[in-house]
Amino acid sequence: MSRRIALTVAACVAAGTSLIAAPAHASVRDASPQASAPTSAPAAAAAGSDRVKCTSMSNGQLCISLNTSPSRIEVFYTKKAGSTIQARLGFRTNSADWGPWKTISTGERANTTWNMSYPCNKKYVGLLQANGQTFETPPAGPTC
């Protein structure tokens, strides 16, 4: 299985969806007060790779995926419960880089992609900003 397919499958497993139901990469995290404390994605989702990391909350799941061929960073949020939110996705190394604001309803996925090279010696954190709060994933890092 190619590395790209393996990462796609890992991202889908982490987001709790199938390859047929939605693209492997989509995001936005719910900033409602009901959001639970961050937890890592199941070990099977990121087996052998630090390239995909997720945070689960009561209203959804936020993930970051570092992809190759082409090199890109994808942050995606799957909203599973709660009211519609206005949110934006981003990532952080030393400073944050943000995508546009999006409206996300229950049952929807939002994603933002940055086509760029990323160095091996840095960690990347996926971000979601909504309702004046910022949520983040555990740090992901490329294996070089």
PDB file of C-alpha atoms in Angstrom:
ATOM      1  CA  MET A   1       0.000   0.000   0.000  1.00  0.00           C
ATOM      2  CA  SER A   2       1.444   3.390  -0.905  1.00  0.00           C
ATOM      3  CA  ARG A   3       2.240   5.914   1.812  1.00  0.00           C
ATOM      4  CA  ARG A   4      -0.409   8.303   0.467  1.00  0.00           C
ATOM      5  CA  ILE A   5      -3.121   5.666   0.631  1.00  0.00           C
ATOM      6  CA  ALA A   6      -2.009   4.620   4.107  1.00  0.00           C
ATOM      7  CA  LEU A   7      -2.198   8.234   5.324  1.00  0.00           C
ATOM      8  CA  THR A   8      -5.611   8.683   3.719  1.00  0.00           C
ATOM      9  CA  VAL A   9      -6.931   5.554   5.422  1.00  0.00           C
ATOM     10  CA  ALA A  10      -5.428   6.670   8.749  1.00  0.00           C
ATOM     11  CA  ALA A  11      -7.079  10.079   8.454  1.00  0.00           C
ATOM     12  CA  CYS A  12     -10.439   8.487   7.631  1.00  0.00           C
ATOM     13  CA  VAL A  13     -10.219   6.100  10.568  1.00  0.00           C
ATOM     14  CA  ALA A  14      -9.271   8.982  12.860  1.00  0.00           C
ATOM     15  CA  ALA A  15     -12.199  11.055  11.608  1.00  0.00           C
ATOM     16  CA  GLY A  16     -14.587   8.129  11.999  1.00  0.00           C
ATOM     17  CA  THR A  17     -15.697   7.923   8.391  1.00  0.00           C
ATOM     18  CA  SER A  18     -15.254   5.760   5.339  1.00  0.00           C
ATOM     19  CA  LEU A  19     -13.352   6.487   2.146  1.00  0.00           C
ATOM     20  CA  ILE A  20     -16.630   6.507   0.221  1.00  0.00           C
ATOM     21  CA  ALA A  21     -18.532   8.842   2.561  1.00  0.00           C
ATOM     22  CA  ALA A  22     -16.145  11.807   2.480  1.00  0.00           C
ATOM     23  CA  PRO A  23     -12.677  12.913   1.451  1.00  0.00           C
ATOM     24  CA  ALA A  24      -9.905  11.803   3.757  1.00  0.00           C
ATOM     25  CA  HIS A  25      -9.118  15.316   4.852  1.00  0.00           C
ATOM     26  CA  ALA A  26     -11.621  17.785   6.239  1.00  0.00           C
ATOM     27  CA  SER A  27     -11.867  19.802   9.457  1.00  0.00           C
ATOM     28  CA  VAL A  28     -13.128  22.384  11.994  1.00  0.00           C
ATOM     29  CA  ARG A  29     -13.481  22.019  15.730  1.00  0.00           C
ATOM     30  CA  ASP A  30     -16.487  23.004  17.793  1.00  0.00           C
ATOM     31  CA  ALA A  31     -15.786  25.781  20.229  1.00  0.00           C
ATOM     32  CA  SER A  32     -18.920  25.310  22.274  1.00  0.00           C
ATOM     33  CA  PRO A  33     -18.583  24.988  26.047  1.00  0.00           C
ATOM     34  CA  GLN A  34     -19.540  21.302  25.782  1.00  0.00           C
ATOM     35  CA  ALA A  35     -16.265  20.485  23.998  1.00  0.00           C
ATOM     36  CA  SER A  36     -14.398  17.843  25.939  1.00  0.00           C
ATOM     37  CA  ALA A  37     -10.721  17.689  26.784  1.00  0.00           C
ATOM     38  CA  PRO A  38      -8.418  16.767  23.879  1.00  0.00           C
ATOM     39  CA  THR A  39      -7.480  13.149  23.370  1.00  0.00           C
ATOM     40  CA  SER A  40      -5.261  11.483  20.823  1.00  0.00           C
ATOM     41  CA  ALA A  41      -6.731   9.520  17.926  1.00  0.00           C
ATOM     42  CA  PRO A  42      -6.844   5.751  18.252  1.00  0.00           C
ATOM     43  CA  ALA A  43      -3.449   4.120  17.857  1.00  0.00           C
ATOM     44  CA  ALA A  44      -4.658   2.299  14.753  1.00  0.00           C
ATOM     45  CA  ALA A  45      -5.332   5.631  13.040  1.00  0.00           C
ATOM     46  CA  ALA A  46      -1.760   6.790  13.307  1.00  0.00           C
ATOM     47  CA  ALA A  47       0.017   3.448  13.460  1.00  0.00           C
ATOM     48  CA  GLY A  48       3.658   3.914  12.598  1.00  0.00           C
ATOM     49  CA  SER A  49       3.203   7.577  11.723  1.00  0.00           C
ATOM     50  CA  ASP A  50       3.277  10.913  13.475  1.00  0.00           C
ATOM     51  CA  ARG A  51       1.854  12.564  10.341  1.00  0.00           C
ATOM     52  CA  VAL A  52      -1.815  12.398  11.425  1.00  0.00           C
ATOM     53  CA  LYS A  53      -2.978  13.636  14.834  1.00  0.00           C
ATOM     54  CA  CYS A  54      -6.519  14.246  16.065  1.00  0.00           C
ATOM     55  CA  THR A  55      -8.366  15.736  19.011  1.00  0.00           C
ATOM     56  CA  SER A  56     -11.828  14.429  19.894  1.00  0.00           C
ATOM     57  CA  MET A  57     -14.456  16.577  21.566  1.00  0.00           C
ATOM     58  CA  SER A  58     -18.086  16.030  22.465  1.00  0.00           C
ATOM     59  CA  ASN A  59     -19.202  17.987  19.368  1.00  0.00           C
ATOM     60  CA  GLY A  60     -16.665  16.807  16.789  1.00  0.00           C
ATOM     61  CA  GLN A  61     -13.119  15.907  15.874  1.00  0.00           C
ATOM     62  CA  LEU A  62     -10.196  18.091  14.752  1.00  0.00           C
ATOM     63  CA  CYS A  63      -7.279  16.551  12.827  1.00  0.00           C
ATOM     64  CA  ILE A  64      -4.061  17.592  11.141  1.00  0.00           C
ATOM     65  CA  SER A  65      -2.476  15.545   8.371  1.00  0.00           C
ATOM     66  CA  LEU A  66       0.995  16.087   6.888  1.00  0.00           C
ATOM     67  CA  ASN A  67       0.863  14.685   3.360  1.00  0.00           C
ATOM     68  CA  THR A  68       3.302  13.981   0.556  1.00  0.00           C
ATOM     69  CA  SER A  69       3.000  13.870  -3.242  1.00  0.00           C
ATOM     70  CA  PRO A  70       2.290  16.754  -3.316  1.00  0.00           C
ATOM     71  CA  SER A  71       3.617  18.092  -0.045  1.00  0.00           C
ATOM     72  CA  ARG A  72       0.791  19.742   1.889  1.00  0.00           C
ATOM     73  CA  ILE A  73      -0.683  20.320   5.341  1.00  0.00           C
ATOM     74  CA  GLU A  74      -4.390  19.619   5.800  1.00  0.00           C
ATOM     75  CA  VAL A  75      -6.479  20.509   8.832  1.00  0.00           C
ATOM     76  CA  PHE A  76     -10.006  19.151   9.001  1.00  0.00           C
ATOM     77  CA  TYR A  77     -12.925  19.157  11.392  1.00  0.00           C
ATOM     78  CA  THR A  78     -15.942  16.859  11.471  1.00  0.00           C
ATOM     79  CA  LYS A  79     -18.878  18.355  13.400  1.00  0.00           C
ATOM     80  CA  LYS A  80     -20.907  15.617  15.062  1.00  0.00           C
ATOM     81  CA  ALA A  81     -23.256  17.564  17.369  1.00  0.00           C
ATOM     82  CA  GLY A  82     -24.263  20.998  18.585  1.00  0.00           C
ATOM     83  CA  SER A  83     -25.393  24.161  16.859  1.00  0.00           C
ATOM     84  CA  THR A  84     -23.933  25.683  13.698  1.00  0.00           C
ATOM     85  CA  ILE A  85     -20.648  27.519  14.259  1.00  0.00           C
ATOM     86  CA  GLN A  86     -18.501  30.094  12.480  1.00  0.00           C
ATOM     87  CA  ALA A  87     -14.930  28.824  12.608  1.00  0.00           C
ATOM     88  CA  ARG A  88     -11.597  28.877  10.872  1.00  0.00           C
ATOM     89  CA  LEU A  89      -8.904  26.240  10.661  1.00  0.00           C
ATOM     90  CA  GLY A  90      -5.196  26.766  10.902  1.00  0.00           C
ATOM     91  CA  PHE A  91      -1.897  25.279  11.921  1.00  0.00           C
ATOM     92  CA  ARG A  92       1.013  26.406  14.043  1.00  0.00           C
ATOM     93  CA  THR A  93       4.736  25.806  14.115  1.00  0.00           C
ATOM     94  CA  ASN A  94       6.262  28.963  15.596  1.00  0.00           C
ATOM     95  CA  SER A  95       3.356  31.190  14.546  1.00  0.00           C
ATOM     96  CA  ALA A  96      -0.177  30.449  13.387  1.00  0.00           C
ATOM     97  CA  ASP A  97      -1.384  30.438   9.789  1.00  0.00           C
ATOM     98  CA  TRP A  98      -5.168  30.633   9.350  1.00  0.00           C
ATOM     99  CA  GLY A  99      -7.610  29.720   6.593  1.00  0.00           C
ATOM    100  CA  PRO A 100     -10.859  31.570   5.870  1.00  0.00           C
ATOM    101  CA  TRP A 101     -13.877  31.649   8.198  1.00  0.00           C
ATOM    102  CA  LYS A 102     -16.445  28.934   7.451  1.00  0.00           C
ATOM    103  CA  THR A 103     -19.955  28.073   8.603  1.00  0.00           C
ATOM    104  CA  ILE A 104     -20.092  24.485   9.864  1.00  0.00           C
ATOM    105  CA  SER A 105     -23.276  22.596  10.736  1.00  0.00           C
ATOM    106  CA  THR A 106     -23.774  19.241  12.431  1.00  0.00           C
ATOM    107  CA  GLY A 107     -22.899  16.385  10.073  1.00  0.00           C
ATOM    108  CA  GLU A 108     -20.564  18.523   7.970  1.00  0.00           C
ATOM    109  CA  ARG A 109     -16.811  18.502   7.499  1.00  0.00           C
ATOM    110  CA  ALA A 110     -14.652  21.509   6.850  1.00  0.00           C
ATOM    111  CA  ASN A 111     -11.057  21.453   5.699  1.00  0.00           C
ATOM    112  CA  THR A 112      -8.277  23.836   4.782  1.00  0.00           C
ATOM    113  CA  THR A 113      -5.181  22.819   2.825  1.00  0.00           C
ATOM    114  CA  TRP A 114      -1.798  24.513   2.549  1.00  0.00           C
ATOM    115  CA  ASN A 115       0.293  23.292  -0.401  1.00  0.00           C
ATOM    116  CA  MET A 116       3.814  23.708   0.899  1.00  0.00           C
ATOM    117  CA  SER A 117       6.994  21.922   1.860  1.00  0.00           C
ATOM    118  CA  TYR A 118       7.572  21.327   5.541  1.00  0.00           C
ATOM    119  CA  PRO A 119      10.926  20.632   7.201  1.00  0.00           C
ATOM    120  CA  CYS A 120      11.539  17.384   9.074  1.00  0.00           C
ATOM    121  CA  ASN A 121      12.686  19.000  12.300  1.00  0.00           C
ATOM    122  CA  LYS A 122       9.422  20.791  13.196  1.00  0.00           C
ATOM    123  CA  LYS A 123       6.147  19.798  14.804  1.00  0.00           C
ATOM    124  CA  TYR A 124       2.814  21.054  13.461  1.00  0.00           C
ATOM    125  CA  VAL A 125      -0.340  21.626  15.533  1.00  0.00           C
ATOM    126  CA  GLY A 126      -3.804  21.763  13.925  1.00  0.00           C
ATOM    127  CA  LEU A 127      -5.969  24.674  15.114  1.00  0.00           C
ATOM    128  CA  LEU A 128      -9.650  25.546  15.193  1.00  0.00           C
ATOM    129  CA  GLN A 129     -10.871  28.975  16.239  1.00  0.00           C
ATOM    130  CA  ALA A 130     -14.556  29.529  17.038  1.00  0.00           C
ATOM    131  CA  ASN A 131     -16.577  31.610  19.491  1.00  0.00           C
ATOM    132  CA  GLY A 132     -13.450  33.309  20.818  1.00  0.00           C
ATOM    133  CA  GLN A 133     -11.785  30.000  21.696  1.00  0.00           C
ATOM    134  CA  THR A 134      -8.912  28.139  20.043  1.00  0.00           C
ATOM    135  CA  PHE A 135      -8.644  24.348  20.054  1.00  0.00           C
ATOM    136  CA  GLU A 136      -5.649  22.305  18.954  1.00  0.00           C
ATOM    137  CA  THR A 137      -4.505  18.834  18.016  1.00  0.00           C
ATOM    138  CA  PRO A 138      -1.493  17.075  19.486  1.00  0.00           C
ATOM    139  CA  PRO A 139       1.658  17.930  17.487  1.00  0.00           C
ATOM    140  CA  ALA A 140       2.250  16.037  14.243  1.00  0.00           C
ATOM    141  CA  GLY A 141       5.665  15.655  12.684  1.00  0.00           C
ATOM    142  CA  PRO A 142       6.995  14.247   9.444  1.00  0.00           C
ATOM    143  CA  THR A 143       9.133  11.131   9.637  1.00  0.00           C
ATOM    144  CA  CYS A 144      12.257  11.766   7.623  1.00  0.00           C
TER     145      CYS A 144
END
